[in-house]
XYZ file of C-alpha atoms in Angstrom:
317
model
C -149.474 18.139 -140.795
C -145.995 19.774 -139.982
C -147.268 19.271 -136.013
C -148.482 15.857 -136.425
C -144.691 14.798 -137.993
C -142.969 16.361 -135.349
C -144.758 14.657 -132.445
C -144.720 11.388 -133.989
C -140.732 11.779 -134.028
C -140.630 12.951 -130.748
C -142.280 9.943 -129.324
C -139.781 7.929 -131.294
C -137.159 9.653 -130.075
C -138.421 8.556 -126.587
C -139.203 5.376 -127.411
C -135.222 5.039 -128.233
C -134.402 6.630 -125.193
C -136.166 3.994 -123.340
C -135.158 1.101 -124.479
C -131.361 2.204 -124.676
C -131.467 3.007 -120.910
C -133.611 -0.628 -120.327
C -130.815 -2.204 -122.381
C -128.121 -0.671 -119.621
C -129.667 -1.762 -117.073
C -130.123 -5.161 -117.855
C -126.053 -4.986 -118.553
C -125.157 -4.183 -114.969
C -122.248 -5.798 -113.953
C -123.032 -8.738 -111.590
C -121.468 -9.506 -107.913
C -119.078 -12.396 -107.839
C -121.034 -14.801 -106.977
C -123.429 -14.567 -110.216
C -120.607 -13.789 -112.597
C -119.667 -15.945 -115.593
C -116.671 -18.085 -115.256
C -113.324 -16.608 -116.303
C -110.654 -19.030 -116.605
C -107.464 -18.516 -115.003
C -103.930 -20.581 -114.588
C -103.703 -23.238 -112.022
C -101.652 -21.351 -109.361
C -99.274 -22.808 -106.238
C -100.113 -21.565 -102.361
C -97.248 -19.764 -100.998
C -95.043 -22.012 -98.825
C -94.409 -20.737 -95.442
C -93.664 -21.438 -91.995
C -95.394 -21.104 -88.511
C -98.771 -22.270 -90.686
C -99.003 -18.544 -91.943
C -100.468 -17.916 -95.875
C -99.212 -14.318 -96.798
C -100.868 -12.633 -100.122
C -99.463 -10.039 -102.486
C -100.391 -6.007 -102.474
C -104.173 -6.056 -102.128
C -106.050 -4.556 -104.704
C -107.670 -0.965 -103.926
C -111.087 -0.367 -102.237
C -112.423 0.530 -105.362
C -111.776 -3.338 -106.641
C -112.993 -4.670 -103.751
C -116.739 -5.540 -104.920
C -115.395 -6.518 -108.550
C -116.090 -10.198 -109.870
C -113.743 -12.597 -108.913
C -113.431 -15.910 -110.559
C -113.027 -18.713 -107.240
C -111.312 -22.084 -108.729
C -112.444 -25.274 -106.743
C -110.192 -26.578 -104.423
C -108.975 -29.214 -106.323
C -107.778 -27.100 -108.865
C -105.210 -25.142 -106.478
C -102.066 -26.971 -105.899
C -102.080 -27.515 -101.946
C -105.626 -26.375 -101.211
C -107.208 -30.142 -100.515
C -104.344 -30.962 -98.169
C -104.444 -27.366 -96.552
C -108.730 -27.670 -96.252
C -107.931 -31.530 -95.347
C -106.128 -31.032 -92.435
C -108.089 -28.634 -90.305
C -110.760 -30.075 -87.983
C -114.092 -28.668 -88.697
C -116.939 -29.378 -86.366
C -119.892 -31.529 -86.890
C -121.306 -29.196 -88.850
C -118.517 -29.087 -91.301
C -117.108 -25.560 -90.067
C -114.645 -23.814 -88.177
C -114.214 -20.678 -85.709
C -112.883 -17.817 -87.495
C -111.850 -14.319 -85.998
C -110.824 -11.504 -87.285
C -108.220 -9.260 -86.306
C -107.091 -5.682 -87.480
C -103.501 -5.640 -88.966
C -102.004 -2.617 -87.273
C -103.988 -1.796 -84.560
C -104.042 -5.815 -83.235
C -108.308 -5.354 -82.609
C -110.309 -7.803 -82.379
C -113.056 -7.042 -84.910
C -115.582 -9.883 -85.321
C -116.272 -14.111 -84.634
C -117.779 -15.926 -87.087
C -117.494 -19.825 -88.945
C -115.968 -20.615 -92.161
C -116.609 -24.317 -94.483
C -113.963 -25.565 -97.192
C -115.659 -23.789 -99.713
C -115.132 -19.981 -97.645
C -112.160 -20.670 -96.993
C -111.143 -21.726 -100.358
C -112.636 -18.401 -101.427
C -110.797 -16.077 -98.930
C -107.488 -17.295 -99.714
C -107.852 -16.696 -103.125
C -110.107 -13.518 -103.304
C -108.386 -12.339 -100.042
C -111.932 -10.768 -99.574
C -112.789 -12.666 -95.869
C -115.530 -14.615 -96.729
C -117.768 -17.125 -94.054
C -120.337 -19.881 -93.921
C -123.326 -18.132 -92.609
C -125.464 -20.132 -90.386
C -128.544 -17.627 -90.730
C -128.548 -18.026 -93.992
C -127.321 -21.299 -94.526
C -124.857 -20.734 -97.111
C -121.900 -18.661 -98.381
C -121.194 -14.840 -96.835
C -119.060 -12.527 -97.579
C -118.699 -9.828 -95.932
C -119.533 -6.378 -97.732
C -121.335 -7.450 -100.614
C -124.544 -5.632 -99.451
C -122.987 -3.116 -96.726
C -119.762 -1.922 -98.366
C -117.697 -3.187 -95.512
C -115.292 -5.583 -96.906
C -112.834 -6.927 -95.058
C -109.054 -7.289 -96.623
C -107.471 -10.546 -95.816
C -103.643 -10.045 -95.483
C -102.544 -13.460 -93.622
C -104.394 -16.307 -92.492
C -102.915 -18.184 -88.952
C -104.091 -21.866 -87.884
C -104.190 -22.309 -84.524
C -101.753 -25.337 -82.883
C -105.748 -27.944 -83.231
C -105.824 -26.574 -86.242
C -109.595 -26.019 -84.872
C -109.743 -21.992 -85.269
C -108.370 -19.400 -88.213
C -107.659 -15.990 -87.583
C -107.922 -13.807 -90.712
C -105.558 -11.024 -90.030
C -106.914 -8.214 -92.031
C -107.839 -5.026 -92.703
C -111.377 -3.617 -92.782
C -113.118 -1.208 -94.837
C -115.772 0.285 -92.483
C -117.421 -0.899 -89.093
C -117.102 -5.048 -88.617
C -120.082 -5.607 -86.587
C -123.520 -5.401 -88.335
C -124.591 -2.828 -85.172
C -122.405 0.030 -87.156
C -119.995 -0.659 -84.329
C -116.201 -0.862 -85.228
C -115.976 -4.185 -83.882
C -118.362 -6.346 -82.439
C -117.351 -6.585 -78.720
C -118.098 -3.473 -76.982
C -119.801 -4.539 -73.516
C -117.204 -5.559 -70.868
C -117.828 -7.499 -67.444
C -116.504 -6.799 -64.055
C -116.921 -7.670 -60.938
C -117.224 -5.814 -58.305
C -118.533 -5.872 -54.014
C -122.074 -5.782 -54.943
C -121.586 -8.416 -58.368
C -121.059 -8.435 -61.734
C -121.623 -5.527 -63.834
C -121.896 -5.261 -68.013
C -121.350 -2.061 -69.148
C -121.167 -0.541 -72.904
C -123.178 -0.808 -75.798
C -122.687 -0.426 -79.972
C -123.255 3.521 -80.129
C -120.285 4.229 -77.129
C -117.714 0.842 -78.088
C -114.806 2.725 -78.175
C -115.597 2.988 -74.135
C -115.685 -0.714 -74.043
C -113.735 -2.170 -76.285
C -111.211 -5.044 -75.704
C -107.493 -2.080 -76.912
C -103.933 -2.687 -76.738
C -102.229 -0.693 -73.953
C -101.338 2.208 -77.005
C -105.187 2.407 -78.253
C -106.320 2.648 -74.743
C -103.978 5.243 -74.140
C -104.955 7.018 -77.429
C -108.611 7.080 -75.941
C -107.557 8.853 -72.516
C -105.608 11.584 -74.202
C -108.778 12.484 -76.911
C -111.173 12.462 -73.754
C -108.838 14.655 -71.969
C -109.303 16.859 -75.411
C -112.625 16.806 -74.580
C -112.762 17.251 -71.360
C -111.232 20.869 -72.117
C -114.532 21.893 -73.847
C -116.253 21.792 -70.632
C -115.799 23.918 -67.555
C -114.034 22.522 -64.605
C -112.529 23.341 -61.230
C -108.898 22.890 -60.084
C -105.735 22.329 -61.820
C -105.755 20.749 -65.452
C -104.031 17.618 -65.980
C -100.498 17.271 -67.836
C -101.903 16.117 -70.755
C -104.746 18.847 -70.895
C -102.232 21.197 -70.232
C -99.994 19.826 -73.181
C -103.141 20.003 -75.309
C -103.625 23.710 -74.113
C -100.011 25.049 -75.259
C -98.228 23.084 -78.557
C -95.147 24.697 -77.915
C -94.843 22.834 -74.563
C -95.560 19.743 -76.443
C -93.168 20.036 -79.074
C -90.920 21.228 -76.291
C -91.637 18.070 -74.250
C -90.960 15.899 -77.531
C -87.684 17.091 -78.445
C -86.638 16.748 -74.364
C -87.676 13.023 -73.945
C -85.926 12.119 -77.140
C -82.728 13.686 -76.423
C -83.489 11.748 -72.671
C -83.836 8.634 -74.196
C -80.542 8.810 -76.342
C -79.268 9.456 -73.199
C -79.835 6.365 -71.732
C -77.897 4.412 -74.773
C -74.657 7.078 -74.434
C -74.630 6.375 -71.183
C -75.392 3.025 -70.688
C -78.216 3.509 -68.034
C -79.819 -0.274 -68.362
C -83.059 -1.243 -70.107
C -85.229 -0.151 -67.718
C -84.356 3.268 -68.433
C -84.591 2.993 -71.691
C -87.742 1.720 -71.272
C -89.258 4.548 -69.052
C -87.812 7.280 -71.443
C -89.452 5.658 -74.568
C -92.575 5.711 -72.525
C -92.271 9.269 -71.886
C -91.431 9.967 -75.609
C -94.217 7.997 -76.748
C -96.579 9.212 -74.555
C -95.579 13.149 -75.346
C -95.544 12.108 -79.024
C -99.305 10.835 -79.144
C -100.473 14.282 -77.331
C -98.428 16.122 -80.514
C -100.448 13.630 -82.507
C -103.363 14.123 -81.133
C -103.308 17.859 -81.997
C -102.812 17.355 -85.435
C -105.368 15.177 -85.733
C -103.581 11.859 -86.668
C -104.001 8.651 -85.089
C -101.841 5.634 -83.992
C -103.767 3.476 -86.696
C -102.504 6.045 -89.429
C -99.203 6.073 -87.994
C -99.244 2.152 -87.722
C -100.558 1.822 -91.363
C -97.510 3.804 -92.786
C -95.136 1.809 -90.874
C -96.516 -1.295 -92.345
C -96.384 0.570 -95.937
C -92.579 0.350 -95.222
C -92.167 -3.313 -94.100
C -89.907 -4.933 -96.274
C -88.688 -1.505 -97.978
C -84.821 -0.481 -97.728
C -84.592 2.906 -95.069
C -82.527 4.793 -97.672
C -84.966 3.789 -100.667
C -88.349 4.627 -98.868
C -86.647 8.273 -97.605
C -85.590 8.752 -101.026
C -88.874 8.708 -102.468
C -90.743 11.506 -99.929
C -91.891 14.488 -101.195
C -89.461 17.912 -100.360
C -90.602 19.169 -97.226
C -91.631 22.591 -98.178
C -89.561 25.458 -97.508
């Protein structure tokens, strides 16, 4: 009997189990676009010139995928006449690319309706009109790779939007950092395409410092492999850090220099050149990038010189 008791509460016990962990699961919290409605205050856009729409301090990656309550557009003070004056297509949409913040990349193309771009500017998530799927997309709600929305530019038709932003992850749906990684020449014998998603770095459409970024890690690499000759300046930098610190410290006294004495632009041009060049290589062998450096630099926009030193951690001793 004593057996028969204790079995009989042991399958009760499960029976609890189950249906408490059925009841969580039925309480998962939904994406934004199934959420209930949440009220909030009617609010103003931000009035500012050169058709630019900046936001406040984005919320953390960890908010990203949270609900977010989108108002209609005739609820936000500004929105109809801001939608009403753009020229979407015949389809009702516009061109829309993206762009990184600090590195100036170009990530991704797509098309945005009213509705998208009502959502963007107030979710700053970047959000599109799909034409695959016929209706709203925004991106990262099934991959993880949201996209931050930090200022959104009309073009002089008022045709196009770039969303200038900030990405969490790759942009194209390849894996690829951004989505245009082939490039076209042409040469004697005609025009060649060359690059593909797994190699876009290779490829990519990069400033003049990201390009330069890329020669000086290949050169790293090219240091792992045997070779014949003399090495280059840069490998040889990358062979001896005290040369490069060496290097640093002589191109920046150089380039004050050229203000002390008054040596002309130019000059000061070629000096900051070699200081920013000998700089990356220093970079590079610590392991930082220009985007990190670029990113910090922005974390200071707008920040007094004397407040943000002030608030750096003691160098240790």
């Amino acid at each position: 009997i004593n057996f028969a008791n204790f079995f009989i509460m042991q399958l009760s016990s499960l029976s609890k189990t189950q249906s408490i962990g059925a009841s969580r699961q039925t309480t998962t919290p939904s994406c934004s676009c199934t959420s209930a409605p949440v009220p909030l205050p009617k609010h103003r856009m931000p009035s500012l010139p050169a058709r630019r729409i900046s936001f406040p301090k984005l919320p953390s990656v960890a908010s990203a995928a949270a609900p977010a309550h989108v108002q209609p557009e005739t609820d936000v003070i500004g929105m109809p006449q801001f939608l009403g004056n753009l020229k979407f297509n015949q389809d009702g949409l516009v061109a829309v690319i993206v762009q990184h913040i600090d590195t100036g990349e170009v990530l991704m193309q797509a098309f945005a309706d009213r509705a998208a771009l009502n959502e963007t500017l107030q979710t700053r998530l970047a959000t599109f009109y799909s034409r695959s799927r016929k209706g709203r997309w925004c991106k990262g709600e099934t991959s993880g790779a949201f996209i931050h929305v930090h200022k959104v530019f009309v073009d002089c038709d008022r045709d196009s939007i770039i969303y200038l932003s900030d990405p969490i992850g790759p942009s194209c749906h390849t894996g690829a950092r951004t989505c245009w990684f082939s490039e076209t020449s042409l040469g004697t014998d005609g025009v060649h395409e060359t690059g593909d998603h797994t190699h876009h770095a290779d490829h990519a459409p990069q400033t003049t410092l990201l390009s330069l970024e890329q020669t000086i890690a290949k050169r790293r690499d090219a240091m792992q492999q045997p070779s014949e000759g003399k090495p280059s300046w840069t490998a040889r930098l990358l062979g001896n850090p005290e040369l490069a610190c060496k290097k640093v410290r002589e191109e920046a006294g150089e380039l004050c220099q050229t203000l002390e004495k008054s040596e002309g632009k130019e000059r000061a041009a070629s000096e900051m050149a070699d200081l920013l060049y000998h700089a990356m290589v220093l970079l590079n062998l610590q392991g930082v990038t220009m985007e990190e450096v670029l990113r910090e630099l922005r974390r200071r926009e707008g920040v007094s010189g004397v407040v943000e030193k002030a608030s750096r951690q003691t160098k240790p001793q």
